mmCIF file of C-alpha atoms in Angstrom:
data_model
loop_
_atom_site.group_PDB
_atom_site.id
_atom_site.type_symbol
_atom_site.label_atom_id
_atom_site.label_comp_id
_atom_site.label_asym_id
_atom_site.label_seq_id
_atom_site.Cartn_x
_atom_site.Cartn_y
_atom_site.Cartn_z
ATOM 1 C CA MET D 1 67.410 107.602 89.132
ATOM 2 C CA ASN D 2 71.132 106.915 89.210
ATOM 3 C CA THR D 3 73.031 109.522 87.226
ATOM 4 C CA PHE D 4 76.592 108.814 88.326
ATOM 5 C CA LYS D 5 78.904 106.201 89.741
ATOM 6 C CA ILE D 6 81.824 106.577 92.126
ATOM 7 C CA VAL D 7 85.050 104.928 90.983
ATOM 8 C CA PRO D 8 87.580 104.239 93.767
ATOM 9 C CA LEU D 9 91.076 102.922 93.123
ATOM 10 C CA SER D 10 90.676 99.275 92.177
ATOM 11 C CA LYS D 11 91.790 96.361 94.307
ATOM 12 C CA SER D 12 93.865 95.044 91.405
ATOM 13 C CA PHE D 13 95.741 98.351 91.012
ATOM 14 C CA VAL D 14 96.519 98.716 94.715
ATOM 15 C CA GLN D 15 97.525 95.049 95.011
ATOM 16 C CA LYS D 16 100.432 95.879 92.702
ATOM 17 C CA ILE D 17 101.346 98.867 94.903
ATOM 18 C CA ARG D 18 101.165 96.748 98.048
ATOM 19 C CA SER D 19 103.246 93.919 96.620
ATOM 20 C CA THR D 20 105.964 95.943 94.844
ATOM 21 C CA ARG D 21 106.075 98.844 97.336
ATOM 22 C CA VAL D 22 106.845 101.118 94.372
ATOM 23 C CA ASP D 23 104.412 103.568 92.737
ATOM 24 C CA ASP D 24 103.938 104.049 88.983
ATOM 25 C CA PHE D 25 106.580 106.807 89.062
ATOM 26 C CA GLY D 26 109.306 104.606 90.574
ATOM 27 C CA ASN D 27 109.030 106.098 94.064
ATOM 28 C CA PRO D 28 109.130 103.885 97.138
ATOM 29 C CA VAL D 29 105.782 103.537 98.928
ATOM 30 C CA ILE D 30 105.804 104.990 102.447
ATOM 31 C CA GLU D 31 104.180 103.020 105.271
ATOM 32 C CA GLN D 32 102.975 104.999 108.275
ATOM 33 C CA LEU D 33 100.526 105.033 111.127
ATOM 34 C CA ALA D 34 97.575 107.249 110.193
ATOM 35 C CA THR D 35 98.007 110.811 111.443
ATOM 36 C CA GLY D 36 95.035 112.115 109.469
ATOM 37 C CA LEU D 37 91.669 110.909 108.253
ATOM 38 C CA GLY D 38 92.719 110.229 104.672
ATOM 39 C CA PRO D 39 90.482 108.721 103.276
ATOM 40 C CA CYS D 40 91.577 105.350 101.894
ATOM 41 C CA ARG D 41 91.217 105.650 98.116
ATOM 42 C CA VAL D 42 89.917 102.088 97.833
ATOM 43 C CA SER D 43 87.285 101.851 100.584
ATOM 44 C CA LEU D 44 86.698 105.635 100.619
ATOM 45 C CA LYS D 45 86.456 105.428 104.398
ATOM 46 C CA PRO D 46 88.355 107.716 106.746
ATOM 47 C CA PHE D 47 91.349 106.313 108.589
ATOM 48 C CA GLU D 48 91.326 105.979 112.349
ATOM 49 C CA LYS D 49 94.190 108.183 113.547
ATOM 50 C CA GLY D 50 96.845 106.324 115.490
ATOM 51 C CA VAL D 51 95.224 102.949 114.742
ATOM 52 C CA ASP D 52 95.198 102.301 110.982
ATOM 53 C CA THR D 53 98.388 101.751 109.021
ATOM 54 C CA ARG D 54 98.344 103.376 105.624
ATOM 55 C CA LEU D 55 100.484 103.435 102.515
ATOM 56 C CA LEU D 56 101.375 106.740 100.872
ATOM 57 C CA PHE D 57 102.298 106.927 97.197
ATOM 58 C CA LYS D 58 102.186 109.183 94.148
ATOM 59 C CA HIS D 59 99.241 108.550 91.813
ATOM 60 C CA SER D 60 97.854 110.021 88.625
ATOM 61 C CA PRO D 61 94.164 109.341 87.953
ATOM 62 C CA PHE D 62 94.559 110.223 84.260
ATOM 63 C CA ASP D 63 95.003 108.168 81.105
ATOM 64 C CA ILE D 64 96.426 110.923 78.893
ATOM 65 C CA GLU D 65 99.699 112.749 79.531
ATOM 66 C CA ASN D 66 98.947 116.458 79.195
ATOM 67 C CA ALA D 67 99.032 119.748 81.090
ATOM 68 C CA TYR D 68 96.058 118.770 83.281
ATOM 69 C CA ASN D 69 97.561 115.477 84.403
ATOM 70 C CA GLN D 70 97.861 116.124 88.147
ATOM 71 C CA PRO D 71 99.758 113.356 89.948
ATOM 72 C CA GLY D 72 99.864 113.657 93.689
ATOM 73 C CA PRO D 73 99.893 111.875 97.007
ATOM 74 C CA VAL D 74 97.185 109.366 97.931
ATOM 75 C CA PHE D 75 96.700 106.977 100.841
ATOM 76 C CA ILE D 76 95.398 103.429 100.943
ATOM 77 C CA ASN D 77 95.032 100.993 103.801
ATOM 78 C CA LYS D 78 98.088 98.792 104.260
ATOM 79 C CA ASP D 79 95.784 95.794 104.599
ATOM 80 C CA GLU D 80 93.428 94.690 101.875
ATOM 81 C CA VAL D 81 90.006 96.342 102.118
ATOM 82 C CA GLU D 82 86.834 96.111 100.074
ATOM 83 C CA GLU D 83 86.333 98.619 97.276
ATOM 84 C CA TYR D 84 83.686 101.239 97.935
ATOM 85 C CA SER D 85 80.456 99.578 96.775
ATOM 86 C CA ASN D 86 77.629 102.113 97.204
ATOM 87 C CA ILE D 87 78.719 103.562 93.873
ATOM 88 C CA HIS D 88 75.606 105.623 93.111
ATOM 89 C CA HIS D 89 76.081 107.773 96.226
ATOM 90 C CA PHE D 90 79.052 109.807 97.334
ATOM 91 C CA PRO D 91 80.748 108.184 100.367
ATOM 92 C CA PRO D 92 78.624 109.257 103.365
ATOM 93 C CA GLU D 93 81.493 109.530 105.864
ATOM 94 C CA ILE D 94 83.332 111.957 103.592
ATOM 95 C CA LYS D 95 80.157 113.821 102.654
ATOM 96 C CA ALA D 96 79.142 114.314 106.301
ATOM 97 C CA ASN D 97 82.495 115.698 107.472
ATOM 98 C CA LYS D 98 82.821 118.952 105.532
ATOM 99 C CA LYS D 99 85.421 120.299 107.980
ATOM 100 C CA SER D 100 87.884 117.441 107.505
ATOM 101 C CA PHE D 101 86.936 116.825 103.879
ATOM 102 C CA PRO D 102 86.340 120.149 102.092
ATOM 103 C CA LEU D 103 85.631 119.116 98.509
ATOM 104 C CA THR D 104 86.049 120.448 95.007
ATOM 105 C CA LEU D 105 84.644 118.801 91.895
ATOM 106 C CA ILE D 106 86.710 119.158 88.739
ATOM 107 C CA GLY D 107 85.162 118.301 85.379
ATOM 108 C CA TYR D 108 87.042 117.018 82.346
ATOM 109 C CA ASN D 109 86.021 116.536 78.734
ATOM 110 C CA LYS D 110 86.796 113.534 76.504
ATOM 111 C CA GLN D 111 90.242 114.964 75.723
ATOM 112 C CA GLN D 112 90.970 115.146 79.480
ATOM 113 C CA MET D 113 90.963 118.940 79.442
ATOM 114 C CA MET D 114 89.721 120.651 82.603
ATOM 115 C CA ILE D 115 86.479 122.466 81.789
ATOM 116 C CA LEU D 116 84.779 122.946 85.158
ATOM 117 C CA THR D 117 85.622 123.486 88.800
ATOM 118 C CA GLU D 118 83.030 123.673 91.547
ATOM 119 C CA THR D 119 83.657 124.039 95.255
ATOM 120 C CA VAL D 120 81.123 121.911 97.109
ATOM 121 C CA GLY D 121 80.977 123.937 100.337
ATOM 122 C CA ASP D 122 77.597 123.488 102.038
ATOM 123 C CA LYS D 123 75.913 122.033 98.930
ATOM 124 C CA ASP D 124 74.802 118.404 98.842
ATOM 125 C CA ILE D 125 77.492 116.724 96.735
ATOM 126 C CA ASP D 126 75.167 114.033 95.347
ATOM 127 C CA GLU D 127 72.763 116.713 94.080
ATOM 128 C CA LEU D 128 75.640 118.812 92.748
ATOM 129 C CA ILE D 129 77.094 115.885 90.785
ATOM 130 C CA THR D 130 73.681 115.126 89.289
ATOM 131 C CA THR D 131 73.154 118.785 88.349
ATOM 132 C CA ILE D 132 76.565 119.040 86.691
ATOM 133 C CA PHE D 133 75.965 115.933 84.587
ATOM 134 C CA GLU D 134 72.439 117.112 83.662
ATOM 135 C CA GLN D 135 73.525 120.632 82.690
ATOM 136 C CA ARG D 136 76.960 120.012 81.206
ATOM 137 C CA ALA D 137 76.976 117.437 78.415
ATOM 138 C CA ASP D 138 80.611 118.349 77.745
ATOM 139 C CA VAL D 139 81.727 117.025 81.157
ATOM 140 C CA GLU D 140 82.806 113.435 80.558
ATOM 141 C CA TYR D 141 83.757 112.732 84.180
ATOM 142 C CA LEU D 142 84.577 114.442 87.458
ATOM 143 C CA HIS D 143 87.289 114.150 90.047
ATOM 144 C CA ALA D 144 86.528 114.784 93.685
ATOM 145 C CA ARG D 145 89.521 116.450 95.316
ATOM 146 C CA ASN D 146 90.258 117.838 98.740
ATOM 147 C CA ALA D 147 89.691 121.593 98.299
ATOM 148 C CA GLN D 148 92.569 122.461 100.657
ATOM 149 C CA ALA D 149 95.207 119.834 99.913
ATOM 150 C CA CYS D 150 94.107 119.389 96.244
ATOM 151 C CA CYS D 151 94.673 115.631 96.484
ATOM 152 C CA PHE D 152 92.597 113.222 94.409
ATOM 153 C CA ILE D 153 89.885 111.323 96.283
ATOM 154 C CA CYS D 154 87.914 109.504 93.577
ATOM 155 C CA LYS D 155 86.673 109.601 90.012
ATOM 156 C CA ILE D 156 82.983 110.120 89.265
ATOM 157 C CA GLU D 157 81.606 108.875 85.960
ATOM 158 C CA ARG D 158 78.281 109.395 84.258
ATOM 159 C CA PHE D 159 76.021 106.399 84.736
ATOM 160 C CA TRP D 160 74.246 105.288 81.610
ATOM 161 C CA GLN D 161 71.259 103.091 82.300
#
């Protein structure tokens, strides 16, 4: 049973970033050769260091301006890529590399107030997401963030069948 869906940055949103080379905060987008794994926030695939060219910009994954609105740096591929499509499973390349991608799940309610934080550690993230949504009706959605750098990776929504 599918209990959640992964929501990457959309192709339409990043097309605007690629074409204007300015983020939603008025900052210039930085183009650079990948020095780290990322991941790309559209494909949710790690970058190949020294091979892929990526764009760095400031992004806020929130709709409401409040104290929990946490804008920060994100990377996307310079070239157009397909959006992550296996939306009922957390991206396997991120999930499998716990050393490079230590993860934290942060839960928000309908008012976009932070109400839960859970470090993934050695737990299976797909099972953890399912458990959170089963046990916490007050969690409207989750953000997956890098537990060390705190940067946003993707949004995770409840999946209503």
